[in-house]
């Protein structure tokens, strides 16, 4: 029997990036907020300090900051005619756990989406025809546009202190920045990070081929910065320990370095860690959430009543929470009906290794998670797709995040996979190899989706999330085209040898690709094809807001974090200035 606790105004599920932002905004509005986090409390001091934080075996290989797959995991299959099996070792993507969530161990690449990403269905129909890809592709418009979110992108970037160079200020093109981006109201809060040597060679080669290189936007600080919340960050040391690690120097933007120091001092906020939420509770009508049920670290079960429920978990876990709570109709790929679990997409990545002679020193160990130079010429709808037979695109860049000794050992094709010759090749090429990355979009299809596994359960007896996914033909065509462009740039960099290829089938969970899982609780204007409305509010229970990359109807070329942050502020503004004044559906 669950112990019933005192009712609170708001309960926030997950105290990561979304949860911390929403909790901060709602406590500022005068509400009492309880934050439930499944993992442990983590802070820059003492948890992220060196030399322990530079333990590559612990954090990169054994995934110490990630979800504990012995307690809960996902099952996976490529198609519905296969039997899904549990993922016992995280490799392809890395959901975080603990205070701060996945924003603790991210690299820091912080990109805004394009208008063509938000209106993909309608703009593609206008430009290429209504049936350009065919009926099996279920991508759709978001219900919001870039102009709606621009002020919230701006607010999030100033919270995080993003470093970069604007290329489109209020419609005016600015040399040196991304001239192909959507217009922004003002310059980045901090200048771009220093350009590494490999990135400088990429810039020169890309310019020579007629492209438009620029420094990628970074959440790794280029100088000391104090954000609007009054929290100060230090300067990045280029230590090469960003992704999979917490930052010991207070130099990478995360909840711990941007908003939690203020939130945790707020009397209206109560943090509870080691709390595994089991479900969102609904009233008899199943139209109003009454709170949540969770199990604490000692195994005791509690009911936390609340007037408002914010679901801000990792994207896959947002979907699972709604399915476990029977909130919204589960998606059925056979009929195409239902919404929860629909339009799961990933990221379609590839890369080209650029091998130089021994006179060219790349020094990969002096990097941050997102320093580098990129081009956006093949992002989104920045180029004509009419004769290419696919939608979407990729940014291409020399953005090497590290040169850590266990993970980074590039060798040319034909090198033995082990033994003395492999060791000699690693020594020869370690400091003389650059990587050109291709970071591509992912288009939704009716056959890629999420649901509850009928067989496997977690440590609390709840069904695991089942993933059914393989790369669509559209994404494979996109990857082939963009990887060919990357190879051309790599050759123009003066390489002695280049090696790499596009993404191919089947998708595998045994190789890291990205942690950019999206979709499953998608937003839109039509409740028959979306889980939440344009304000991230549940169509089925108006006092539930679901916020995160699970809201994306399809994935864009760019990393999702900036858009997740913008949606968090967008939803918070709607709650404070619309919902609280008149509780109920914000869209009818």
XYZ file of N, CA and C in Angstrom, residues 275-444:
510
model
N 14.367 8.018 -6.650
C 12.919 7.831 -6.740
C 12.547 7.317 -8.134
N 12.123 6.080 -8.203
C 11.745 5.461 -9.472
C 10.236 5.624 -9.663
N 9.834 6.530 -10.544
C 8.412 6.776 -10.781
C 7.823 5.592 -11.536
N 6.710 5.085 -11.038
C 6.056 3.923 -11.626
C 4.979 4.304 -12.641
N 4.279 5.396 -12.353
C 3.195 5.790 -13.254
C 2.672 7.162 -12.845
N 2.005 7.785 -13.802
C 1.207 8.977 -13.532
C -0.191 8.496 -13.171
N -0.726 8.963 -12.068
C -2.061 8.551 -11.633
C -3.124 9.460 -12.253
N -4.225 8.849 -12.689
C -5.321 9.585 -13.306
C -6.603 9.393 -12.497
N -7.509 10.359 -12.609
C -8.786 10.218 -11.917
C -9.689 9.239 -12.674
N -10.907 9.042 -12.196
C -11.799 8.049 -12.805
C -12.138 8.375 -14.261
N -12.174 9.650 -14.579
C -12.462 10.036 -15.964
C -11.287 9.800 -16.891
N -10.092 9.621 -16.283
C -8.833 9.478 -17.012
C -8.538 10.705 -17.869
N -9.059 11.834 -17.439
C -8.832 13.098 -18.131
C -8.047 14.086 -17.273
N -7.781 13.715 -16.021
C -7.045 14.594 -15.115
C -6.026 13.769 -14.353
N -4.773 14.234 -14.339
C -3.741 13.580 -13.533
C -3.871 14.034 -12.086
N -3.744 13.093 -11.172
C -3.845 13.409 -9.751
C -2.492 13.390 -9.050
N -1.445 13.003 -9.746
C -0.111 12.916 -9.168
C 0.626 11.723 -9.730
N 1.585 11.202 -8.975
C 2.379 10.066 -9.434
C 2.609 9.100 -8.274
N 2.948 7.870 -8.637
C 3.384 6.868 -7.663
C 4.847 6.551 -7.940
N 5.662 6.513 -6.867
C 7.079 6.194 -7.040
C 7.562 5.280 -5.918
N 8.687 4.629 -6.176
C 9.357 3.776 -5.199
C 10.683 4.425 -4.840
N 10.963 4.570 -3.532
C 12.215 5.219 -3.145
C 13.358 4.215 -3.074
N 14.537 4.685 -2.679
C 15.727 3.845 -2.669
C 15.678 2.698 -1.687
N 14.773 2.757 -0.712
C 14.616 1.672 0.261
C 13.525 0.689 -0.141
N 12.883 0.950 -1.284
C 11.827 0.058 -1.746
C 10.444 0.409 -1.268
N 10.305 1.527 -0.552
C 8.988 1.950 -0.065
C 8.241 2.677 -1.179
N 6.937 2.458 -1.264
C 6.119 3.046 -2.317
C 5.359 4.262 -1.773
N 5.353 5.328 -2.575
C 4.694 6.564 -2.176
C 3.807 7.077 -3.306
N 2.740 7.745 -2.901
C 1.909 8.477 -3.846
C 2.126 9.963 -3.594
N 2.554 10.674 -4.647
C 2.754 12.120 -4.538
C 1.639 12.831 -5.300
N 0.591 13.291 -4.594
C -0.463 14.043 -5.276
C 0.082 15.382 -5.784
N -0.434 15.814 -6.929
C -0.001 17.090 -7.502
C -1.089 17.624 -8.424
N -1.160 18.935 -8.500
C -2.126 19.580 -9.388
C -1.629 19.619 -10.833
N -0.295 19.555 -11.003
C 0.313 19.666 -12.333
C 1.478 18.692 -12.408
N 1.567 17.927 -13.497
C 2.630 16.942 -13.679
C 3.476 17.340 -14.885
N 4.779 17.473 -14.668
C 5.728 17.775 -15.743
C 6.562 16.530 -16.001
N 6.505 16.002 -17.220
C 7.282 14.821 -17.596
C 8.497 15.315 -18.382
N 9.663 15.276 -17.746
C 10.889 15.787 -18.359
C 12.007 14.776 -18.300
N 11.702 13.525 -18.635
C 12.671 12.438 -18.600
C 13.477 12.388 -19.900
N 14.400 11.441 -20.004
C 15.060 11.160 -21.272
C 13.986 10.807 -22.297
N 14.209 11.116 -23.557
C 13.172 10.987 -24.589
C 12.482 9.633 -24.573
N 13.230 8.553 -24.547
C 12.637 7.219 -24.557
C 11.800 6.981 -23.302
N 12.245 7.534 -22.176
C 11.549 7.314 -20.913
C 10.273 8.148 -20.806
N 10.231 9.296 -21.495
C 8.976 10.040 -21.588
C 7.885 9.169 -22.208
N 8.242 8.491 -23.299
C 7.284 7.635 -24.002
C 6.844 6.488 -23.091
N 7.819 5.848 -22.457
C 7.506 4.716 -21.581
C 6.597 5.138 -20.433
N 6.837 6.327 -19.865
C 6.020 6.774 -18.754
C 4.555 6.920 -19.164
N 4.295 7.455 -20.332
C 2.915 7.589 -20.789
C 2.289 6.226 -21.056
N 3.061 5.307 -21.623
C 2.531 3.971 -21.879
C 2.231 3.232 -20.579
N 3.125 3.336 -19.607
C 2.892 2.692 -18.313
C 1.676 3.295 -17.606
N 1.432 4.573 -17.852
C 0.327 5.268 -17.194
C -0.979 5.144 -17.965
N -0.921 4.504 -19.138
C -2.106 4.406 -20.020
C -2.691 5.782 -20.307
N -1.780 6.716 -20.590
C -2.161 8.085 -20.913
C -1.933 8.317 -22.400
N -2.985 8.323 -23.189
C -2.884 8.422 -24.635
C -2.970 7.058 -25.287
N -3.410 7.027 -26.529
C -3.579 5.766 -27.243
C -2.246 5.274 -27.802
N -1.815 4.054 -27.461
C -0.561 3.515 -28.006
C -0.629 3.404 -29.524
N 0.513 3.611 -30.162
C 0.592 3.550 -31.617
C 0.590 2.105 -32.104
N -0.171 1.864 -33.170
C -0.242 0.550 -33.817
C 0.267 0.686 -35.247
N 1.447 0.147 -35.572
C 1.998 0.324 -36.922
C 1.190 -0.366 -38.013
N 0.419 -1.391 -37.664
C -0.368 -2.095 -38.678
C -1.529 -1.240 -39.175
N -2.225 -0.621 -38.269
C -3.348 0.227 -38.661
C -2.936 1.676 -38.896
N -1.794 2.062 -38.319
C -1.373 3.454 -38.397
C -2.089 4.347 -37.407
N -2.914 3.768 -36.536
C -3.658 4.543 -35.560
C -2.928 4.573 -34.223
N -3.325 5.516 -33.376
C -2.652 5.685 -32.093
C -1.505 6.666 -32.217
N -1.019 7.145 -31.085
C -0.018 8.216 -31.124
C 1.190 7.988 -30.214
N 1.002 7.379 -29.055
C 2.117 7.248 -28.114
C 3.073 6.170 -28.613
N 4.299 6.566 -28.925
C 5.285 5.671 -29.526
C 5.472 5.904 -31.007
N 4.624 6.728 -31.609
C 4.674 7.009 -33.047
C 5.852 7.926 -33.385
N 6.382 7.763 -34.592
C 7.412 8.641 -35.155
C 8.717 8.641 -34.348
N 9.119 7.455 -33.879
C 10.463 7.378 -33.284
C 11.499 7.573 -34.383
N 12.454 8.454 -34.149
C 13.569 8.667 -35.081
C 14.866 8.773 -34.301
N 15.968 8.697 -35.034
C 17.287 8.688 -34.412
C 18.139 9.778 -35.064
N 19.377 9.523 -35.330
C 20.282 10.432 -36.023
C 21.103 9.585 -36.978
N 21.333 10.078 -38.187
C 22.023 9.286 -39.203
C 23.431 9.848 -39.381
N 24.393 9.252 -38.716
C 25.750 9.790 -38.680
C 26.726 8.926 -39.476
N 27.803 9.556 -39.897
C 28.908 8.845 -40.537
C 30.157 9.708 -40.361
N 31.267 9.283 -40.921
C 32.492 10.055 -40.774
C 33.571 9.607 -41.738
N 34.560 10.481 -41.895
C 35.689 10.205 -42.782
C 36.971 10.460 -42.005
N 37.809 9.451 -41.871
C 39.125 9.623 -41.259
C 40.084 10.217 -42.283
N 40.840 11.221 -41.841
C 41.756 11.937 -42.726
C 43.178 11.694 -42.220
N 43.921 10.860 -42.918
C 45.267 10.479 -42.489
C 46.305 11.382 -43.158
N 47.162 12.016 -42.335
C 48.198 12.908 -42.830
C 49.576 12.264 -42.660
N 50.587 12.917 -43.250
C 51.948 12.444 -43.017
C 52.389 12.858 -41.616
N 53.549 12.421 -41.207
C 53.994 12.619 -39.822
C 54.425 14.050 -39.518
N 54.457 14.926 -40.530
C 54.780 16.325 -40.287
C 53.557 17.125 -39.827
N 52.378 16.556 -39.983
C 51.135 17.246 -39.629
C 50.639 16.734 -38.287
N 50.724 17.572 -37.269
C 50.344 17.174 -35.916
C 48.962 17.732 -35.579
N 48.028 16.846 -35.303
C 46.648 17.229 -35.029
C 46.423 17.523 -33.543
N 47.169 16.861 -32.678
C 47.017 17.024 -31.219
C 45.562 16.842 -30.768
N 44.999 15.662 -30.978
C 43.578 15.451 -30.658
C 43.274 15.511 -29.171
N 44.272 15.391 -28.324
C 44.068 15.421 -26.876
C 43.764 16.827 -26.384
N 43.986 17.854 -27.197
C 43.675 19.233 -26.813
C 42.383 19.653 -27.510
N 41.292 19.145 -26.992
C 39.977 19.415 -27.591
C 38.937 19.624 -26.503
N 37.831 20.241 -26.911
C 36.642 20.269 -26.066
C 35.558 19.471 -26.782
N 34.417 19.345 -26.135
C 33.377 18.517 -26.717
C 32.802 19.050 -28.005
N 32.922 20.358 -28.241
C 32.277 20.906 -29.433
C 33.076 21.999 -30.118
N 34.379 22.043 -29.931
C 35.174 22.998 -30.700
C 35.432 22.417 -32.086
N 35.308 23.240 -33.092
C 35.533 22.763 -34.449
C 34.874 23.673 -35.461
N 35.094 23.350 -36.724
C 34.590 24.153 -37.829
C 33.678 23.295 -38.689
N 32.555 23.868 -39.092
C 31.544 23.102 -39.806
C 31.026 23.878 -41.015
N 30.246 23.174 -41.847
C 29.488 23.832 -42.909
C 28.023 23.395 -42.787
N 27.122 24.298 -43.163
C 25.685 24.011 -43.132
C 25.080 24.000 -44.531
N 25.916 23.896 -45.545
C 25.448 23.941 -46.931
C 24.519 22.783 -47.265
N 24.618 21.683 -46.507
C 23.786 20.513 -46.783
C 22.868 20.181 -45.602
N 22.558 21.185 -44.800
C 21.635 21.044 -43.676
C 20.205 21.263 -44.152
N 19.283 20.460 -43.637
C 17.855 20.686 -43.822
C 17.521 20.909 -45.287
N 16.879 22.047 -45.604
C 16.503 22.341 -46.981
C 17.363 23.460 -47.555
N 18.631 23.533 -47.112
C 19.557 24.537 -47.641
C 20.020 24.220 -49.052
N 19.649 23.067 -49.573
C 20.040 22.674 -50.933
C 18.846 22.000 -51.595
N 18.880 21.894 -52.905
C 17.753 21.376 -53.675
C 17.755 19.849 -53.655
N 16.650 19.269 -53.189
C 16.524 17.817 -53.092
C 15.780 17.196 -54.276
N 15.281 18.011 -55.174
C 14.340 17.536 -56.180
C 14.852 16.327 -56.964
N 16.115 16.346 -57.355
C 16.673 15.262 -58.158
C 17.430 14.233 -57.327
N 17.426 14.431 -56.003
C 18.210 13.549 -55.135
C 17.385 12.413 -54.549
N 16.074 12.578 -54.477
C 15.211 11.500 -54.007
C 15.177 11.307 -52.507
N 15.581 12.311 -51.753
C 15.491 12.218 -50.288
C 15.220 13.590 -49.708
N 14.789 13.621 -48.456
C 14.641 14.845 -47.688
C 15.613 14.824 -46.520
N 15.861 16.001 -45.957
C 16.794 16.094 -44.845
C 18.206 16.340 -45.323
N 19.129 16.344 -44.381
C 20.520 16.614 -44.718
C 21.415 16.446 -43.515
N 22.597 17.055 -43.576
C 23.593 16.888 -42.519
C 24.507 18.098 -42.464
N 24.991 18.388 -41.260
C 26.117 19.309 -41.202
C 27.394 18.492 -41.230
N 28.398 19.062 -41.826
C 29.680 18.394 -42.022
C 30.744 19.241 -41.346
N 31.604 18.621 -40.549
C 32.597 19.424 -39.861
C 33.737 18.626 -39.275
N 34.842 19.317 -39.087
C 35.963 18.769 -38.332
C 35.732 19.163 -36.885
N 35.009 18.286 -36.165
C 34.625 18.546 -34.774
C 35.056 17.330 -33.966
N 36.345 17.226 -33.703
C 36.877 16.116 -32.913
C 36.781 16.459 -31.436
N 36.095 15.628 -30.677
C 35.845 15.955 -29.280
C 36.947 15.503 -28.329
N 37.838 14.622 -28.797
C 38.816 14.089 -27.852
C 39.876 13.276 -28.589
N 40.926 12.928 -27.839
C 41.925 11.971 -28.295
C 42.264 11.009 -27.175
N 41.246 10.568 -26.434
C 41.466 9.708 -25.276
C 42.053 8.359 -25.718
N 43.023 7.835 -24.960
C 43.832 6.706 -25.449
C 43.083 5.394 -25.649
N 42.057 5.101 -24.835
C 41.340 3.840 -25.018
C 40.405 3.916 -26.222
N 39.775 5.074 -26.408
C 38.736 5.198 -27.437
C 39.243 5.670 -28.789
N 40.345 6.405 -28.825
C 40.789 6.993 -30.089
C 42.076 6.343 -30.563
N 41.964 5.477 -31.526
C 43.151 4.846 -32.123
C 42.882 4.574 -33.594
N 42.863 5.633 -34.420
C 42.557 5.478 -35.844
C 43.680 4.774 -36.600
N 43.307 3.879 -37.468
C 44.269 3.199 -38.332
C 43.690 3.102 -39.734
N 44.521 3.133 -40.769
C 44.020 3.079 -42.144
C 43.472 1.702 -42.504
N 42.665 1.621 -43.565
C 42.145 0.328 -44.010
C 43.279 -0.659 -44.288
N 43.035 -1.914 -43.950
C 44.037 -2.946 -44.149
C 44.893 -3.228 -42.941
N 44.784 -2.391 -41.898
C 45.542 -2.608 -40.670
C 44.955 -3.787 -39.899
N 45.763 -4.698 -39.388
C 45.226 -5.786 -38.551
C 44.466 -5.233 -37.359
N 43.463 -5.954 -36.898
C 42.620 -5.497 -35.800
C 43.284 -5.635 -34.442
N 44.407 -6.318 -34.347
C 45.097 -6.485 -33.081
C 46.539 -6.902 -33.375
N 47.360 -6.982 -32.329
C 48.736 -7.446 -32.486
C 49.733 -6.325 -32.697
N 50.976 -6.703 -32.953
C 52.079 -5.750 -33.030
C 51.916 -4.758 -34.182
N 51.401 -5.224 -35.313
C 51.231 -4.318 -36.448
C 50.154 -3.280 -36.174
N 49.104 -3.701 -35.454
C 48.065 -2.750 -35.064
C 48.651 -1.708 -34.119
N 49.458 -2.118 -33.151
C 50.056 -1.177 -32.205
C 50.948 -0.165 -32.924
N 51.733 -0.643 -33.879
C 52.598 0.267 -34.647
C 51.761 1.275 -35.432
N 50.652 0.814 -35.992
C 49.794 1.702 -36.772
C 49.141 2.759 -35.878
N 48.738 2.365 -34.679
C 48.145 3.325 -33.750
C 49.162 4.401 -33.389
N 50.383 3.996 -33.075
C 51.437 4.954 -32.737
C 51.714 5.890 -33.908
N 51.732 5.329 -35.107
C 52.020 6.125 -36.303
C 50.929 7.162 -36.588
N 49.667 6.793 -36.386
C 48.576 7.641 -36.866
C 47.863 8.440 -35.785
N 48.107 8.146 -34.511
C 47.347 8.794 -33.438
C 47.368 10.322 -33.553
N 48.535 10.908 -33.710
C 48.656 12.365 -33.712
C 48.610 12.963 -35.115
N 48.315 12.153 -36.101
C 48.367 12.638 -37.478
C 47.078 12.310 -38.242
N 45.984 12.170 -37.506
C 44.697 11.822 -38.114
C 43.619 12.759 -37.618
N 42.866 13.284 -38.560
C 41.710 14.111 -38.260
C 40.449 13.342 -38.657
N 39.310 13.786 -38.154
C 38.034 13.150 -38.483
C 37.053 14.212 -38.956
N 36.476 13.993 -40.129
C 35.410 14.850 -40.640
C 34.090 14.135 -40.373
N 33.246 14.756 -39.568
C 31.989 14.140 -39.153
C 30.830 14.576 -40.030
N 29.902 13.644 -40.229
C 28.656 13.911 -40.956
C 27.512 13.618 -39.990
N 26.777 14.661 -39.622
C 25.731 14.540 -38.605
C 24.387 14.772 -39.273
N 23.681 13.676 -39.573
C 22.523 13.753 -40.441
C 21.187 13.560 -39.757
N 20.142 13.951 -40.465
C 18.768 13.906 -39.985
C 18.210 12.490 -40.031
N 16.992 12.342 -39.500
C 16.304 11.055 -39.515
C 14.816 11.316 -39.731
N 14.242 10.663 -40.732
C 12.853 10.894 -41.126
C 11.966 9.787 -40.551
N 10.791 10.169 -40.068
C 9.872 9.209 -39.453
C 9.182 8.347 -40.508
